[in-house]
Short mmCIF file of C-alpha atoms in Angstrom, two decimals:
data_model
loop_
_atom_site.label_atom_id
_atom_site.label_comp_id
_atom_site.label_asym_id
_atom_site.label_seq_id
_atom_site.Cartn_x
_atom_site.Cartn_y
_atom_site.Cartn_z
CA UNK A 1 0.00 0.00 0.00
CA UNK A 2 2.94 2.33 0.55
CA UNK A 3 4.96 1.81 -2.60
CA UNK A 4 4.91 5.51 -3.48
CA UNK A 5 5.23 6.91 0.01
CA UNK A 6 8.28 8.34 1.75
CA UNK A 7 8.58 5.27 3.94
CA UNK A 8 10.32 3.53 1.03
CA UNK A 9 13.35 5.77 0.89
CA UNK A 10 16.78 4.72 -0.20
CA UNK A 11 17.71 4.02 3.41
CA UNK A 12 15.91 0.72 3.83
CA UNK A 13 17.67 -0.05 7.11
CA UNK A 14 16.19 3.04 8.79
CA UNK A 15 12.65 1.94 7.87
CA UNK A 16 13.32 -1.59 9.15
CA UNK A 17 14.77 -0.27 12.41
CA UNK A 18 11.76 2.00 12.91
CA UNK A 19 9.41 -0.97 12.35
CA UNK A 20 11.23 -3.10 14.91
CA UNK A 21 11.26 -0.32 17.49
CA UNK A 22 7.59 0.44 16.88
CA UNK A 23 6.64 -3.19 17.42
CA UNK A 24 8.51 -3.20 20.71
CA UNK A 25 6.85 0.01 21.87
CA UNK A 26 3.28 -0.95 21.09
CA UNK A 27 1.28 -3.73 19.50
CA UNK A 28 -1.38 -1.28 18.32
CA UNK A 29 -2.07 -1.50 14.56
CA UNK A 30 -1.93 2.31 14.43
CA UNK A 31 1.81 2.14 15.07
CA UNK A 32 2.28 -0.12 12.06
CA UNK A 33 0.63 2.18 9.53
CA UNK A 34 2.42 3.92 6.76
CA UNK A 35 4.55 6.83 8.01
CA UNK A 36 2.88 9.19 5.53
CA UNK A 37 -0.63 7.98 6.39
CA UNK A 38 -1.69 11.48 7.45
CA UNK A 39 -0.57 12.95 4.12
CA UNK A 40 -1.95 10.39 1.67
CA UNK A 41 -4.79 11.94 -0.35
CA UNK A 42 -7.84 10.08 -1.58
CA UNK A 43 -10.87 10.58 -3.80
CA UNK A 44 -14.19 8.80 -4.26
CA UNK A 45 -13.97 5.47 -6.06
CA UNK A 46 -17.34 6.03 -7.80
CA UNK A 47 -17.79 9.82 -7.81
CA UNK A 48 -20.79 9.90 -10.16
CA UNK A 49 -22.83 7.54 -7.99
CA UNK A 50 -21.71 8.87 -4.62
CA UNK A 51 -21.96 12.57 -5.52
CA UNK A 52 -25.49 12.06 -6.83
CA UNK A 53 -26.51 10.30 -3.61
CA UNK A 54 -24.84 13.03 -1.54
CA UNK A 55 -26.61 15.72 -3.57
CA UNK A 56 -29.98 14.05 -2.93
CA UNK A 57 -29.27 13.93 0.81
CA UNK A 58 -28.24 17.59 0.84
CA UNK A 59 -31.46 18.62 -0.91
CA UNK A 60 -33.47 16.68 1.69
CA UNK A 61 -31.45 18.33 4.45
CA UNK A 62 -32.25 21.83 3.23
CA UNK A 63 -35.89 20.85 2.67
CA UNK A 64 -36.06 19.65 6.28
CA UNK A 65 -34.99 23.10 7.45
CA UNK A 66 -37.34 24.95 5.09
CA UNK A 67 -40.35 22.90 6.17
CA UNK A 68 -39.96 23.64 9.88
CA UNK A 69 -42.34 26.47 10.87
CA UNK A 70 -40.22 27.23 13.94
CA UNK A 71 -37.16 27.72 11.73
CA UNK A 72 -39.04 30.03 9.37
CA UNK A 73 -40.06 32.22 12.33
CA UNK A 74 -36.42 32.98 13.10
CA UNK A 75 -34.74 36.18 11.87
CA UNK A 76 -33.02 35.66 8.54
CA UNK A 77 -29.66 36.36 10.17
CA UNK A 78 -30.20 33.53 12.64
CA UNK A 79 -31.32 31.19 9.87
CA UNK A 80 -28.08 31.79 8.00
CA UNK A 81 -25.98 31.34 11.14
CA UNK A 82 -27.68 28.03 11.90
CA UNK A 83 -27.33 26.93 8.28
CA UNK A 84 -23.62 27.66 8.30
CA UNK A 85 -23.08 25.94 11.63
CA UNK A 86 -25.35 22.92 11.28
CA UNK A 87 -25.49 21.86 7.64
CA UNK A 88 -22.58 19.42 7.97
CA UNK A 89 -23.86 17.38 10.96
CA UNK A 90 -27.38 17.42 9.51
CA UNK A 91 -26.06 16.24 6.14
CA UNK A 92 -24.02 13.48 7.79
CA UNK A 93 -27.06 12.38 9.75
CA UNK A 94 -28.89 12.25 6.43
CA UNK A 95 -26.17 10.01 4.99
CA UNK A 96 -26.65 7.65 7.90
CA UNK A 97 -30.44 7.65 7.61
CA UNK A 98 -30.35 7.08 3.85
CA UNK A 99 -27.72 4.36 4.27
CA UNK A 100 -25.33 6.05 1.83
CA UNK A 101 -22.02 4.21 1.74
CA UNK A 102 -18.92 5.12 -0.20
CA UNK A 103 -15.41 3.94 -0.91
CA UNK A 104 -12.27 5.94 -1.58
CA UNK A 105 -9.08 5.24 -3.42
CA UNK A 106 -5.69 6.87 -3.36
CA UNK A 107 -5.53 9.93 -5.57
CA UNK A 108 -3.64 8.95 -8.72
CA UNK A 109 -0.46 10.91 -9.28
CA UNK A 110 -0.36 12.95 -12.51
CA UNK A 111 1.62 11.30 -15.26
CA UNK A 112 4.88 12.78 -16.50
CA UNK A 113 3.24 13.51 -19.88
CA UNK A 114 0.44 15.47 -18.18
CA UNK A 115 2.95 17.50 -16.18
CA UNK A 116 4.81 18.38 -19.37
CA UNK A 117 1.66 19.30 -21.29
CA UNK A 118 0.29 21.44 -18.46
CA UNK A 119 3.59 23.13 -17.72
CA UNK A 120 3.23 26.89 -18.08
CA UNK A 121 -0.54 26.87 -18.45
CA UNK A 122 -2.73 29.12 -16.34
CA UNK A 123 -3.44 27.88 -12.86
CA UNK A 124 -7.10 28.66 -13.46
CA UNK A 125 -7.34 25.51 -15.53
CA UNK A 126 -6.34 23.39 -12.57
CA UNK A 127 -8.59 22.65 -9.57
CA UNK A 128 -7.88 24.96 -6.64
CA UNK A 129 -9.24 22.68 -3.94
CA UNK A 130 -7.25 20.15 -1.98
CA UNK A 131 -7.92 16.43 -1.90
CA UNK A 132 -9.05 14.89 1.42
CA UNK A 133 -6.52 12.83 3.33
CA UNK A 134 -6.99 9.15 4.03
CA UNK A 135 -6.83 9.75 7.78
CA UNK A 136 -9.62 12.35 7.64
CA UNK A 137 -11.89 10.12 5.55
CA UNK A 138 -11.32 7.14 7.82
CA UNK A 139 -12.30 9.28 10.80
CA UNK A 140 -15.46 10.33 8.96
CA UNK A 141 -16.34 6.73 8.13
CA UNK A 142 -15.78 5.75 11.76
CA UNK A 143 -18.29 8.40 12.88
CA UNK A 144 -20.86 7.19 10.34
CA UNK A 145 -20.36 3.55 11.31
CA UNK A 146 -20.81 4.42 14.98
CA UNK A 147 -24.13 6.08 14.18
CA UNK A 148 -25.27 3.11 12.10
CA UNK A 149 -24.68 0.89 15.12
CA UNK A 150 -27.35 2.88 17.03
CA UNK A 151 -30.04 1.79 14.53
CA UNK A 152 -32.17 4.89 15.07
CA UNK A 153 -35.89 4.92 14.32
CA UNK A 154 -37.43 7.59 12.03
CA UNK A 155 -38.74 9.51 15.07
CA UNK A 156 -35.33 9.42 16.70
CA UNK A 157 -33.78 10.85 13.53
CA UNK A 158 -36.40 13.61 13.32
CA UNK A 159 -36.02 14.83 16.90
CA UNK A 160 -32.24 14.51 16.81
CA UNK A 161 -32.13 16.66 13.67
CA UNK A 162 -34.13 19.30 15.52
CA UNK A 163 -31.76 19.17 18.48
CA UNK A 164 -28.78 19.61 16.14
CA UNK A 165 -30.32 22.39 14.05
CA UNK A 166 -31.48 24.58 16.93
CA UNK A 167 -28.06 25.05 18.48
CA UNK A 168 -28.00 27.99 20.95
CA UNK A 169 -24.20 27.78 21.17
CA UNK A 170 -23.82 29.39 17.73
CA UNK A 171 -22.37 32.89 18.32
CA UNK A 172 -24.28 36.11 17.57
CA UNK A 173 -27.79 34.65 17.51
CA UNK A 174 -30.51 37.26 17.93
CA UNK A 175 -33.18 34.80 19.05
CA UNK A 176 -30.89 32.91 21.40
CA UNK A 177 -33.52 32.15 24.07
CA UNK A 178 -36.08 30.98 21.52
CA UNK A 179 -33.54 28.72 19.82
CA UNK A 180 -32.47 27.33 23.18
CA UNK A 181 -36.09 26.50 24.02
CA UNK A 182 -36.49 24.78 20.65
CA UNK A 183 -33.44 22.61 21.28
CA UNK A 184 -34.69 21.68 24.74
CA UNK A 185 -38.07 20.79 23.25
CA UNK A 186 -36.45 18.57 20.61
CA UNK A 187 -34.26 16.86 23.20
CA UNK A 188 -37.25 16.31 25.48
CA UNK A 189 -39.23 14.79 22.61
CA UNK A 190 -36.29 12.54 21.74
CA UNK A 191 -36.02 11.37 25.33
CA UNK A 192 -39.75 10.66 25.51
CA UNK A 193 -39.77 8.59 22.32
CA UNK A 194 -36.86 6.51 23.63
CA UNK A 195 -38.70 5.28 26.70
CA UNK A 196 -41.22 3.01 24.92
CA UNK A 197 -38.78 2.03 22.17
CA UNK A 198 -35.83 1.13 24.43
CA UNK A 199 -37.09 0.82 28.00
CA UNK A 200 -34.14 -1.35 29.01
CA UNK A 201 -31.49 1.02 27.65
CA UNK A 202 -31.36 3.90 30.12
CA UNK A 203 -28.16 5.33 28.68
CA UNK A 204 -29.30 5.51 25.05
CA UNK A 205 -30.31 9.19 25.17
CA UNK A 206 -26.90 10.32 26.47
CA UNK A 207 -25.13 8.00 24.04
CA UNK A 208 -27.05 9.41 21.06
CA UNK A 209 -26.20 13.00 22.00
CA UNK A 210 -22.56 12.08 22.60
CA UNK A 211 -22.17 10.38 19.23
CA UNK A 212 -24.05 13.25 17.57
CA UNK A 213 -21.44 15.65 18.95
CA UNK A 214 -18.76 13.84 16.93
CA UNK A 215 -20.52 14.87 13.71
CA UNK A 216 -19.96 18.51 14.62
CA UNK A 217 -16.20 17.91 14.68
CA UNK A 218 -16.08 16.96 10.99
CA UNK A 219 -14.71 19.96 9.02
CA UNK A 220 -17.04 21.42 6.37
CA UNK A 221 -14.06 21.59 3.99
CA UNK A 222 -13.70 17.79 4.14
CA UNK A 223 -17.36 17.21 3.29
CA UNK A 224 -17.29 19.81 0.53
CA UNK A 225 -14.08 18.55 -1.08
CA UNK A 226 -15.04 14.89 -0.84
CA UNK A 227 -18.69 14.93 -1.92
CA UNK A 228 -19.36 18.20 -3.76
CA UNK A 229 -16.21 19.60 -5.42
CA UNK A 230 -16.50 17.12 -8.30
CA UNK A 231 -19.86 18.71 -9.24
CA UNK A 232 -19.66 22.34 -8.05
CA UNK A 233 -16.02 23.03 -8.88
CA UNK A 234 -14.75 26.19 -7.20
CA UNK A 235 -18.22 27.50 -6.35
CA UNK A 236 -18.81 28.56 -2.76
CA UNK A 237 -20.84 25.87 -1.00
CA UNK A 238 -22.50 28.33 1.40
CA UNK A 239 -23.72 30.48 -1.47
CA UNK A 240 -25.30 27.42 -3.05
CA UNK A 241 -26.90 26.34 0.22
CA UNK A 242 -28.29 29.82 0.79
CA UNK A 243 -29.75 29.81 -2.72
CA UNK A 244 -31.32 26.42 -2.10
CA UNK A 245 -32.79 27.60 1.19
CA UNK A 246 -34.39 30.80 -0.06
CA UNK A 247 -34.89 30.69 -3.79
CA UNK A 248 -34.98 27.25 -5.39
CA UNK A 249 -37.04 24.27 -4.26
CA UNK A 250 -35.75 20.78 -4.94
CA UNK A 251 -32.79 21.88 -7.01
CA UNK A 252 -30.01 19.42 -7.54
CA UNK A 253 -26.44 20.65 -7.25
CA UNK A 254 -24.89 21.23 -10.65
CA UNK A 255 -21.52 22.47 -11.93
#
């Protein structure tokens, strides 16, 4: 897996010595990974299929927000702040609910012929975004897999989405108290629906909120570059989301 990485330098003995020392220090498989694991870049294995599925989930995510009367009652400034802060965890929750899976592969290095042909051409003709790293994508997939293990019901998804969307911790909210009350209401509804569904699992509510907090740690740039750059190019994702929220109903993302 590491044939092109820096681990295979001319000094083979150094790499062997490092491997031996690493095995003595720890038996964890993390210690045995490629030394450039954090820097290896990846892309979607089937971008046409995965990007279409991701686009569908994003449209449903924005529609969920638009169809909430309580969200529409908020000042426009607060709506935009919540959109900017919450679209990623809501989108990821949508991926889990829609059972969208994906695979990645290592980004192919440009051939020598391509480098020669593109030498001296304008940088505008080349993509300006960066490819996601393997480590970042694996962390994302771990978060999604953890959520799948919860096996949430449709009602659990609905109330959890409300608890994520109405986040009073977002700075500069004008309707802070109202948004806080909406989150508390969503969390209370989630807790109430859990009691008849999982009466034996007293810790499920706290576990759901804890795992949901991991979705908020996923950088928007990772989600944008992985799922949407292949179809939107250099367009600003927030501008597109704002347009979807206020002007266009059911629009699919397009280049």
